Short mmCIF file of C-alpha atoms in Angstrom, two decimals:
data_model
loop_
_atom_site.label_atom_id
_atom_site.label_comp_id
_atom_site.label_asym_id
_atom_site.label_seq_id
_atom_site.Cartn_x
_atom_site.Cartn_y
_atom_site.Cartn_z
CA UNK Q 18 98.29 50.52 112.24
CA UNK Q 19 96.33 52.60 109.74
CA UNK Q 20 98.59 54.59 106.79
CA UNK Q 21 97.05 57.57 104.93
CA UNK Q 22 98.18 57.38 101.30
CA UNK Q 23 97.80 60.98 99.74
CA UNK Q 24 98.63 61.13 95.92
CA UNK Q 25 97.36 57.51 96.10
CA UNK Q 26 96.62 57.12 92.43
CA UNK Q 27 99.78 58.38 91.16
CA UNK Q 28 102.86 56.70 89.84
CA UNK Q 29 104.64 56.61 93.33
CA UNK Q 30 101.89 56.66 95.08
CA UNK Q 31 99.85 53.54 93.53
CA UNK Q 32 103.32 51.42 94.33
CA UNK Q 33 103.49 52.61 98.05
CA UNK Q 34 99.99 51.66 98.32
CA UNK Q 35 101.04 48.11 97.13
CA UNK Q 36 103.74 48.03 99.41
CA UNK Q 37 101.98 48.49 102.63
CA UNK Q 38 99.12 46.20 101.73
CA UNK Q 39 102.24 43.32 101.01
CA UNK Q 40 103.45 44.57 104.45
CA UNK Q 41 99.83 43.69 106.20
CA UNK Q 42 99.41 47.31 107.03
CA UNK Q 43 95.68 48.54 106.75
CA UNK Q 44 95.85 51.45 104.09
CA UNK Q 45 93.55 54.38 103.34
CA UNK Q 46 93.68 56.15 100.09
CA UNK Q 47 92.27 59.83 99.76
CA UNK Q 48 91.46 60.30 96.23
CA UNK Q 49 89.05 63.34 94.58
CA UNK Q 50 87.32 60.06 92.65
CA UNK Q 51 86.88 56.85 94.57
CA UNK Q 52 84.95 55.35 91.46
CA UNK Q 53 87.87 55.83 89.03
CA UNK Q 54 90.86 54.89 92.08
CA UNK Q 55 91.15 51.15 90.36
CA UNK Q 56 93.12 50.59 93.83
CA UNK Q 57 93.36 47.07 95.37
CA UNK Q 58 90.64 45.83 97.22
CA UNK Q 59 91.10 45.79 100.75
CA UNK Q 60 91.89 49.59 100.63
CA UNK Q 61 90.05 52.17 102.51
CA UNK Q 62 88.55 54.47 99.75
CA UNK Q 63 88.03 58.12 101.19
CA UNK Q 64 86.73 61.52 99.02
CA UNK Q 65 88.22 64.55 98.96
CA UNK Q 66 91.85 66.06 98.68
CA UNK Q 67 94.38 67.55 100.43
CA UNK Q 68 91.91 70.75 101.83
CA UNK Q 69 89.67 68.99 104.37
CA UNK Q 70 88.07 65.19 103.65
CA UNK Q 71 85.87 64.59 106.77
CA UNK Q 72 87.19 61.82 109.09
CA UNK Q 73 90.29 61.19 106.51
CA UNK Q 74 92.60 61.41 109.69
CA UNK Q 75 90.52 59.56 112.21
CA UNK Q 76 92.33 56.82 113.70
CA UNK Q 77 95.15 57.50 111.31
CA UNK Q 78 98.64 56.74 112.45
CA UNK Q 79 101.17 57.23 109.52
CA UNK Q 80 100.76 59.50 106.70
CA UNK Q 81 102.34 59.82 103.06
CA UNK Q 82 102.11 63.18 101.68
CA UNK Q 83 102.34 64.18 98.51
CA UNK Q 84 103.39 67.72 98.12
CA UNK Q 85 101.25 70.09 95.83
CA UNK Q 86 98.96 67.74 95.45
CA UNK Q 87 96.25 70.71 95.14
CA UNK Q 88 97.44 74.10 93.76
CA UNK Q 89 101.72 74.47 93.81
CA UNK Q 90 100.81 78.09 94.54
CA UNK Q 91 99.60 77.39 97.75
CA UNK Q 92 101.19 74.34 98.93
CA UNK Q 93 102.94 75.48 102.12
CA UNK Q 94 99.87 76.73 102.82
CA UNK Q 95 97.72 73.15 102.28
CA UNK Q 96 100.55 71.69 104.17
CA UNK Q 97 100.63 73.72 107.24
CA UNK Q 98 97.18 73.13 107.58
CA UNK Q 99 97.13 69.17 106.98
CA UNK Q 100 99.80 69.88 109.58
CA UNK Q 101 97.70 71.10 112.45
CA UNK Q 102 95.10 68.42 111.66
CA UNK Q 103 97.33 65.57 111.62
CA UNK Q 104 98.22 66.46 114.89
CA UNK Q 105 94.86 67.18 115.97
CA UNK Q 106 94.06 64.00 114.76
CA UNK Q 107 97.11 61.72 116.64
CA UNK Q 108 99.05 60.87 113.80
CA UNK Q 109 102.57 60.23 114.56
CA UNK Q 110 104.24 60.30 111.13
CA UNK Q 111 104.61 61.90 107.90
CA UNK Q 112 106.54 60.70 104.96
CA UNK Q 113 106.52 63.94 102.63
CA UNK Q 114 107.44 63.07 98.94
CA UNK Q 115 109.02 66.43 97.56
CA UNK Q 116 112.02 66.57 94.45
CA UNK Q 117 115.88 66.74 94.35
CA UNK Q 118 115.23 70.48 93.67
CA UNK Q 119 115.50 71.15 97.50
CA UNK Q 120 119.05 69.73 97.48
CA UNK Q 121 120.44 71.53 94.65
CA UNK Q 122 118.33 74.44 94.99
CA UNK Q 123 117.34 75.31 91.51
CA UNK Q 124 115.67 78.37 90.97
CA UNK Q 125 111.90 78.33 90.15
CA UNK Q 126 111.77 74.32 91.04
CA UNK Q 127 112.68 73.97 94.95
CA UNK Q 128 111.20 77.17 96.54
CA UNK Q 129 107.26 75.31 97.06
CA UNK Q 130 109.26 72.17 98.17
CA UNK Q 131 111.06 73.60 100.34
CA UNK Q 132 108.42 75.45 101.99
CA UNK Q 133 106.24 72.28 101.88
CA UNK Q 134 108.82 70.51 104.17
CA UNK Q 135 109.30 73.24 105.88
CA UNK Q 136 105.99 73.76 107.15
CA UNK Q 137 105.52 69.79 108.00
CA UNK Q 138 109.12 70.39 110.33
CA UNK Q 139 107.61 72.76 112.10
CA UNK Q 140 104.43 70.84 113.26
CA UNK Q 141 105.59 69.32 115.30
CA UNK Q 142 105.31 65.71 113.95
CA UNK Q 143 107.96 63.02 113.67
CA UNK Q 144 108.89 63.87 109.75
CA UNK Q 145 111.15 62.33 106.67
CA UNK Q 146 111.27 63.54 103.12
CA UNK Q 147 111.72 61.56 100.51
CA UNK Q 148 113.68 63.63 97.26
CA UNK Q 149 113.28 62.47 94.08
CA UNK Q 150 115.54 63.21 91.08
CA UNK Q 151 114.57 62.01 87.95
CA UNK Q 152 111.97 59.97 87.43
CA UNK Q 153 112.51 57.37 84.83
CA UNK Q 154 108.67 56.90 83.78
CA UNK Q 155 109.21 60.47 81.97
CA UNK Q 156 110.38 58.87 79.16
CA UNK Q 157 107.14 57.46 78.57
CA UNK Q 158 105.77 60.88 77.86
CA UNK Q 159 109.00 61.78 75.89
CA UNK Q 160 110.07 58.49 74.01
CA UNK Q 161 107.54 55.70 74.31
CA UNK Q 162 105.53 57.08 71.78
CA UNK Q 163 108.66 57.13 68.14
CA UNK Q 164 110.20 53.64 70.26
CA UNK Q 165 106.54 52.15 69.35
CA UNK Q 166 106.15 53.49 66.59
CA UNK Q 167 109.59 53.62 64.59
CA UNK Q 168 112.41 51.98 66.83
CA UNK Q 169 114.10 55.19 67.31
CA UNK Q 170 114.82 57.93 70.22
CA UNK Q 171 115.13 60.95 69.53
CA UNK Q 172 116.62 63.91 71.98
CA UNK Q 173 118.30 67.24 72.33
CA UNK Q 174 121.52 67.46 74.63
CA UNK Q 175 122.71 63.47 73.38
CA UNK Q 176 125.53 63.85 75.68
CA UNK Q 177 123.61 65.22 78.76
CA UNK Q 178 124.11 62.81 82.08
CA UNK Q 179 121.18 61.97 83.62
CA UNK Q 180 120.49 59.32 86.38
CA UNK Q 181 116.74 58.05 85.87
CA UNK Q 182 115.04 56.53 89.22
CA UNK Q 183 112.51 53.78 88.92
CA UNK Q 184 109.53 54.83 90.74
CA UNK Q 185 109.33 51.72 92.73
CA UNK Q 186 112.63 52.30 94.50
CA UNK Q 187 111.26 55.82 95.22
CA UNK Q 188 107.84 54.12 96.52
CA UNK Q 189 110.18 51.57 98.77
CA UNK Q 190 112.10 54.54 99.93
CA UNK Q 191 109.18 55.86 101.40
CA UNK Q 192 107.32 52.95 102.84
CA UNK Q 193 110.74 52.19 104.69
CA UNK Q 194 110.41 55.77 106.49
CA UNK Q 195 106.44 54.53 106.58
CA UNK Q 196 107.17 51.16 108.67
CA UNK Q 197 110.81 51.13 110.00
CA UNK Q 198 112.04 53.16 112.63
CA UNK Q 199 115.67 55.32 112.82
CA UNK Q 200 114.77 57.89 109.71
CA UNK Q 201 112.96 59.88 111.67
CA UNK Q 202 114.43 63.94 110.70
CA UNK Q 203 116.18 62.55 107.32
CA UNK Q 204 115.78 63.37 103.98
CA UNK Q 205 116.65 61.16 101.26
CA UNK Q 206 117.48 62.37 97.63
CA UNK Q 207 117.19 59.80 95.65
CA UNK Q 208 118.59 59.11 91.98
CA UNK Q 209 119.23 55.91 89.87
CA UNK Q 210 121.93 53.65 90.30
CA UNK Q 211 123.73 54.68 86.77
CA UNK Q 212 125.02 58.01 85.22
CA UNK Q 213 123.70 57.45 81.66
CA UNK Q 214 123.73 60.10 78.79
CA UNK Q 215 120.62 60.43 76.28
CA UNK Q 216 122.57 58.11 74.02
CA UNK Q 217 123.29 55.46 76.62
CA UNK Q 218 119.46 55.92 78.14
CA UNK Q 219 118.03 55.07 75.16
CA UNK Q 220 120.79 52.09 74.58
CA UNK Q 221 119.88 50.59 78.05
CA UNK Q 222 115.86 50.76 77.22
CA UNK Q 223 116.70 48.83 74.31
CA UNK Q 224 117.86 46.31 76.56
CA UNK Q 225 115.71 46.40 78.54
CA UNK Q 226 113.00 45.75 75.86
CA UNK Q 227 115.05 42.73 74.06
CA UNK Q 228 115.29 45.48 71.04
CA UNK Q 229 118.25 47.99 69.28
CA UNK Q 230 117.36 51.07 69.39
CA UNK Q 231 118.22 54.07 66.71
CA UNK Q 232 119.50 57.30 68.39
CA UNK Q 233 118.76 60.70 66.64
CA UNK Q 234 119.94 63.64 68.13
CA UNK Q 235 117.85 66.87 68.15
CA UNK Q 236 118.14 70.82 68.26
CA UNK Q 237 116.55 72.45 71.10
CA UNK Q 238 113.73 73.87 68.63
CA UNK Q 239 113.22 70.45 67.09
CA UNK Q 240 112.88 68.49 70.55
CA UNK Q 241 110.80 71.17 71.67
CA UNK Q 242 108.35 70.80 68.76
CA UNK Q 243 108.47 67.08 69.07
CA UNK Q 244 107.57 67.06 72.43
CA UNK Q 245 104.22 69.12 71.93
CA UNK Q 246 103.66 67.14 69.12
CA UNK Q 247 103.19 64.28 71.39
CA UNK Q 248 101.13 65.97 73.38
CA UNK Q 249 103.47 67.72 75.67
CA UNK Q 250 102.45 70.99 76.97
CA UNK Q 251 104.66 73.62 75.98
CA UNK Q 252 105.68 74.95 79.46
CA UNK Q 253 106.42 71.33 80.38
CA UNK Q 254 108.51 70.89 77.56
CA UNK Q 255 110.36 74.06 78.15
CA UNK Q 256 110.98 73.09 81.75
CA UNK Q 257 112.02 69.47 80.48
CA UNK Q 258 114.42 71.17 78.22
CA UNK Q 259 115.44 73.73 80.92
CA UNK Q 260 116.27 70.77 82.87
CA UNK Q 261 118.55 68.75 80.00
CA UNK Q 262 120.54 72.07 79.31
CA UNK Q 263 121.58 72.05 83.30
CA UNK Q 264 122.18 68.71 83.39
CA UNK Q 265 124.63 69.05 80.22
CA UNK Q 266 126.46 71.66 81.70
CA UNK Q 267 126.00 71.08 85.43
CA UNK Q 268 126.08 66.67 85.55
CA UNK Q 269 123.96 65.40 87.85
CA UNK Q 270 125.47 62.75 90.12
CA UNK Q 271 124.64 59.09 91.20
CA UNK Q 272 123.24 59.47 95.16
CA UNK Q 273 123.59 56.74 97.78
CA UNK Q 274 120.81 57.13 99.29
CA UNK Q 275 118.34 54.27 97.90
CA UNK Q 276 121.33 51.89 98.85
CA UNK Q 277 121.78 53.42 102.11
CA UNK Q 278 117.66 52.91 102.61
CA UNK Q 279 116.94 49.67 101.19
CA UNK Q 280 120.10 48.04 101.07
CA UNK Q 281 120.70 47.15 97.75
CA UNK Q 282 121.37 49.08 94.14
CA UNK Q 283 118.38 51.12 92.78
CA UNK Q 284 116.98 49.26 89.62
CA UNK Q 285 118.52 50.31 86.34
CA UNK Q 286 116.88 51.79 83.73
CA UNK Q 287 117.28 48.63 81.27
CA UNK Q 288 115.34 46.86 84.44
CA UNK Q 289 112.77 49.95 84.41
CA UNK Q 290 112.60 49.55 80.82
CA UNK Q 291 111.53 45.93 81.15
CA UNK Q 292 109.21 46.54 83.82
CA UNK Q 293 107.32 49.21 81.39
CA UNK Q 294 107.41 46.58 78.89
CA UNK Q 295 103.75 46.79 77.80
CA UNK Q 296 104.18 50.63 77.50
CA UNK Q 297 106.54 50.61 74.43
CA UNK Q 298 104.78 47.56 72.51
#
């Protein structure tokens, strides 16, 4: 069986490629820059994106898609389109990898999901989407940098819930929908196993890096300045803040489903934290 890995070089994406090659599956990567992929050998290398690489689909079976890959403002539109020639082509299944936001339905963050999905239901092909919440490797852009650098984390909204998913139970998520049969027309929103606030996320990546952390909490106007500061772009770090204020008056909740898929707890984020080791020394 031959998998199509879109998004191949990305932080889910990389891991799901990993997966399938540990699962004897014959994987092929489509990736804008085959000399700069640093993928595993043994991995199908082809050129192009998400609008039209020649032969990409030939002999394909299985497909991970990642959605807005290209240009968010015309995503449904890539998608319907990958669509028809994934049919075209044979392939029998797509994994999409879209956001939480379609479950909750927050304004200005679900709408190109949803739509994305959308079009890949009505293709006709045997479909299951995998919703991510949270992704814990965000911290790297936020924290990583004052953890290496002064032992401290600093935030807005200290008492804001939030439940941080490692990316490799999101990756596992979707190469179970990949291989196994009997998810076929789900959709999985997926979280982390633990309901932490900033204080407590910051107390369980000091765990998870053998170290004590110092907590410091910020204004809005002060995180947001600290976060371009780091290099942050300002309409990222409004929509990371926009996203913290929610969450501190609207808590998100623990979901079942990485349990339900895999059969055990997600990974915590003092496990995360350990695994990401490197990236905070």
């Amino acid at each position: 069986m031959t998998i199509l890995v879109t998004g191949a070089t990305g932080t889910v994406g990389r891991i799901v490629v990993d997966r399938l090659l540990r699962a004897g599956q014959r994987v092929r990567a489509l990736t804008r820059n085959p000399a700069t992929a640093a993928l595993p050998g043994g991995v199908e290398l082809v050129a192009g994106d998400l609008g039209g690489a020649a032969g990409a689909l030939d002999g394909v079976d299985r497909v991970h898609y990642l959605a807005g890959m290209l240009d968010p403002a015309f995503a449904a539109e890539q998608a319907r389109a990958f669509a028809e020639r994934a049919v075209k082509a044979g392939v029998g299944r797509v994994v999409t990898l879209t956001g939480v936001a379609v479950t909750v339905r927050r304004p200005g963050s679900y709408e190109m999901l949803l739509e994305v999905e959308q079009a890949i239901e009505g293709s006709g092909l045997e479909w299951t989407h995998v919703r991510p919440g949270e992704f814990a490797v965000n911290k790297l852009d936020l924290w990583a940098h004052t953890v290496r650098t002064e032992g401290v984390v600093r935030s807005a909204y200290p008492d804001a819930l939030g439940v941080p998913v490692h990316e490799a139970d999101i990756a596992e998520v979707a190469v179970a929908a990949l291989l196994e049969d009997g998810h076929a027309g789900r959709a999985y929103s997926l979280s982390g196993p633990q309901a932490l606030t900033h204080r407590e996320q910051a107390a369980a990546i000091g765990e998870g890096l053998g170290r004590t952390l110092r907590f410091e909490p910020l204004t809005y106007g002060q995180a947001r300045a600290a976060y371009i500061t780091a290099g942050v772009p300002a309409d990222i770090a409004e929509y990371v803040l926009g996203y913290q204020a929610e969450y501190a008056e609207e808590p998100p909740t623990v979901l079942p489903d990485v349990e339900r898929v895999l059969g055990r707890p997600g990974r915590t984020l003092a496990q995360w934290a350990a695994d990401h080791r490197a990236d905070f020394s």
